Tab-separated table of N, CA and C in Angstrom:
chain	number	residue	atom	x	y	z
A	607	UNK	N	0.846	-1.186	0.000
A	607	UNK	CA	0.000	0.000	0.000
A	607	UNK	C	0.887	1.243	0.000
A	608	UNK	N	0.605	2.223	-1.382
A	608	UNK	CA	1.398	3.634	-1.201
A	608	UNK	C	0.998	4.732	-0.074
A	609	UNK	N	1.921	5.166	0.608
A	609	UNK	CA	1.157	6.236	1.359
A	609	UNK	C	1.113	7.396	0.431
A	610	UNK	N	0.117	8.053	0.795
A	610	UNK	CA	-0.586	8.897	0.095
A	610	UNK	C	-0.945	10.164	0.462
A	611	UNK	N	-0.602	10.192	2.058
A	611	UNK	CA	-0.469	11.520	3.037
A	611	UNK	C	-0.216	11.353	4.064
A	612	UNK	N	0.169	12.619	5.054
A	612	UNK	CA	0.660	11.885	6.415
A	612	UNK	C	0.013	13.572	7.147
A	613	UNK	N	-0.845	13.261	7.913
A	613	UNK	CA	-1.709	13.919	9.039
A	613	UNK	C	-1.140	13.901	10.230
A	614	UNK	N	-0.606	15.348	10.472
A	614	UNK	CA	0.116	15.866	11.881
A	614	UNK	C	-0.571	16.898	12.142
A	615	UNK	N	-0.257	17.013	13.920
A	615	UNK	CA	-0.920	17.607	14.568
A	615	UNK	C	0.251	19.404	14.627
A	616	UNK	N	-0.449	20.223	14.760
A	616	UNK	CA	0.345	21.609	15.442
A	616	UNK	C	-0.645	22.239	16.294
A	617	UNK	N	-0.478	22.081	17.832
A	617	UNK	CA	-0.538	22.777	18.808
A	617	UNK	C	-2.252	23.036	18.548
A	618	UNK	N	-2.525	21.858	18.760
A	618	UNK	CA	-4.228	22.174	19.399
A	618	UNK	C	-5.063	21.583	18.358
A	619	UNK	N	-5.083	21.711	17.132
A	619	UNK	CA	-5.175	21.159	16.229
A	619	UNK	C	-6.137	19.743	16.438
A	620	UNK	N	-5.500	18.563	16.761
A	620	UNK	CA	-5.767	17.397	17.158
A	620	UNK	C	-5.706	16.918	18.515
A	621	UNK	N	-4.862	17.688	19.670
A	621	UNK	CA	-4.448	17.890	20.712
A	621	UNK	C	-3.765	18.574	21.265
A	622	UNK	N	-4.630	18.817	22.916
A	622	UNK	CA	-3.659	20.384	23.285
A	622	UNK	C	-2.310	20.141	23.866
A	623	UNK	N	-1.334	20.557	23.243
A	623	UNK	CA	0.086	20.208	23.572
A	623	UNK	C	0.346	21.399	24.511
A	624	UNK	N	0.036	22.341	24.390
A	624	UNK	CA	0.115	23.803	25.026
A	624	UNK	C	1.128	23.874	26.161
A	625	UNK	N	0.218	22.574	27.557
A	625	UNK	CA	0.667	22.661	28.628
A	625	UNK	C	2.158	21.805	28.563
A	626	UNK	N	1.584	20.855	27.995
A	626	UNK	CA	2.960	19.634	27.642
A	626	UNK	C	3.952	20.844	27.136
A	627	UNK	N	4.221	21.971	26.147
A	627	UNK	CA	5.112	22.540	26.040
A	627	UNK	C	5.613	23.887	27.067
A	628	UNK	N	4.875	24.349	27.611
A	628	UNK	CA	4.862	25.078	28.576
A	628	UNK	C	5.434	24.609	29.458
A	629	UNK	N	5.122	23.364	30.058
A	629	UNK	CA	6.303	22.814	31.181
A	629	UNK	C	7.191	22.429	31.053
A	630	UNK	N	7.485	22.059	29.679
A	630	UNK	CA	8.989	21.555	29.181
A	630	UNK	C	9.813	22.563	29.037
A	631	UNK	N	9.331	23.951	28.641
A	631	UNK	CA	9.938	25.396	28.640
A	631	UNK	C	10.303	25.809	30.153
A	632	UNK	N	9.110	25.456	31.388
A	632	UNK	CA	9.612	26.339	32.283
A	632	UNK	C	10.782	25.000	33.171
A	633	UNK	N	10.747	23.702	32.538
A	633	UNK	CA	12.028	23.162	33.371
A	633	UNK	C	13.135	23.242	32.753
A	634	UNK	N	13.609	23.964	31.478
A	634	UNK	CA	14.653	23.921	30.631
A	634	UNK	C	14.665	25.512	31.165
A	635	UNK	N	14.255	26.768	31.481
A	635	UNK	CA	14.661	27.870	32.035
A	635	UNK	C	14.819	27.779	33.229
A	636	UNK	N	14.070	26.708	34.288
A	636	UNK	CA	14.459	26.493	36.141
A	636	UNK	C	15.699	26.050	35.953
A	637	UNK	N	16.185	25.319	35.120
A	637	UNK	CA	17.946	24.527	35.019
A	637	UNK	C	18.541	25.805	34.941
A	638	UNK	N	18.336	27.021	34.432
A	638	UNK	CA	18.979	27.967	34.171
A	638	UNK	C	19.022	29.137	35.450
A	639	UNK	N	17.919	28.853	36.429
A	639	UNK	CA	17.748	29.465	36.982
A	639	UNK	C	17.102	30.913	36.869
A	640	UNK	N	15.935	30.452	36.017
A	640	UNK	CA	14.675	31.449	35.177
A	640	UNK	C	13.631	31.088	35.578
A	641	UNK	N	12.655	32.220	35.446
A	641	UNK	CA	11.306	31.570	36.097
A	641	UNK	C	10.163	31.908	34.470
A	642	UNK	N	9.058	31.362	34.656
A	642	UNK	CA	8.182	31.716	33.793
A	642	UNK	C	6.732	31.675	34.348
A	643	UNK	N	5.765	32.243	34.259
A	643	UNK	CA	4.868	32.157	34.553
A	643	UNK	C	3.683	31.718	34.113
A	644	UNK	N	2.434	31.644	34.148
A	644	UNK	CA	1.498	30.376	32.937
A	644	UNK	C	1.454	32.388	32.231
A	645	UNK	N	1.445	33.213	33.270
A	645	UNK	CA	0.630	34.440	32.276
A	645	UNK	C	1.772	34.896	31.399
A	646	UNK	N	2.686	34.961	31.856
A	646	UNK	CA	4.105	35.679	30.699
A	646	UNK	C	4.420	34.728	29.562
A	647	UNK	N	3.645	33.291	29.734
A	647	UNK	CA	4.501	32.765	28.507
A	647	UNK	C	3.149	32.663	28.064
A	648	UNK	N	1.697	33.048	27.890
A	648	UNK	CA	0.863	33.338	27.609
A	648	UNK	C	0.930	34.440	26.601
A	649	UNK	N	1.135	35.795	27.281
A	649	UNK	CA	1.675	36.478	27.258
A	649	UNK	C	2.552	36.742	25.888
A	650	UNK	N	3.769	36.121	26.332
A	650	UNK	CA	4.830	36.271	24.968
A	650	UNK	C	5.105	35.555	23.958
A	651	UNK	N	4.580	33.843	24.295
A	651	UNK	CA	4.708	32.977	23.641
A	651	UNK	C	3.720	32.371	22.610
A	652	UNK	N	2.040	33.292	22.870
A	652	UNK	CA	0.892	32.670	22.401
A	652	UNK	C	0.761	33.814	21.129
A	653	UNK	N	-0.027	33.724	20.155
A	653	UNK	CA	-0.721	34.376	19.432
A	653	UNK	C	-1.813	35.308	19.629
């Protein structure tokens, strides 16, 4: 069987990744000794 298309998701789309990326952001800036907040990366990071 040829594939014929391939169906991916971006950020809400099919599922909300939002938080899943949001916390992966604020433990890769706590290693750094950065903080983030849900409203600042709301804020700066959303549309």
């Amino acid at each position: 069987m040829q594939i014929r298309g391939i169906v991916f998701d971006f950020n809400g789309v099919l599922i909300d990744d939002e938080g899943a990326h949001f916390h992966g952001f604020q433990q890769a800036l706590k290693e750094k000794g950065l903080s983030l907040s849900w409203e600042e990366y709301c804020q700066d990071y959303l549309p």
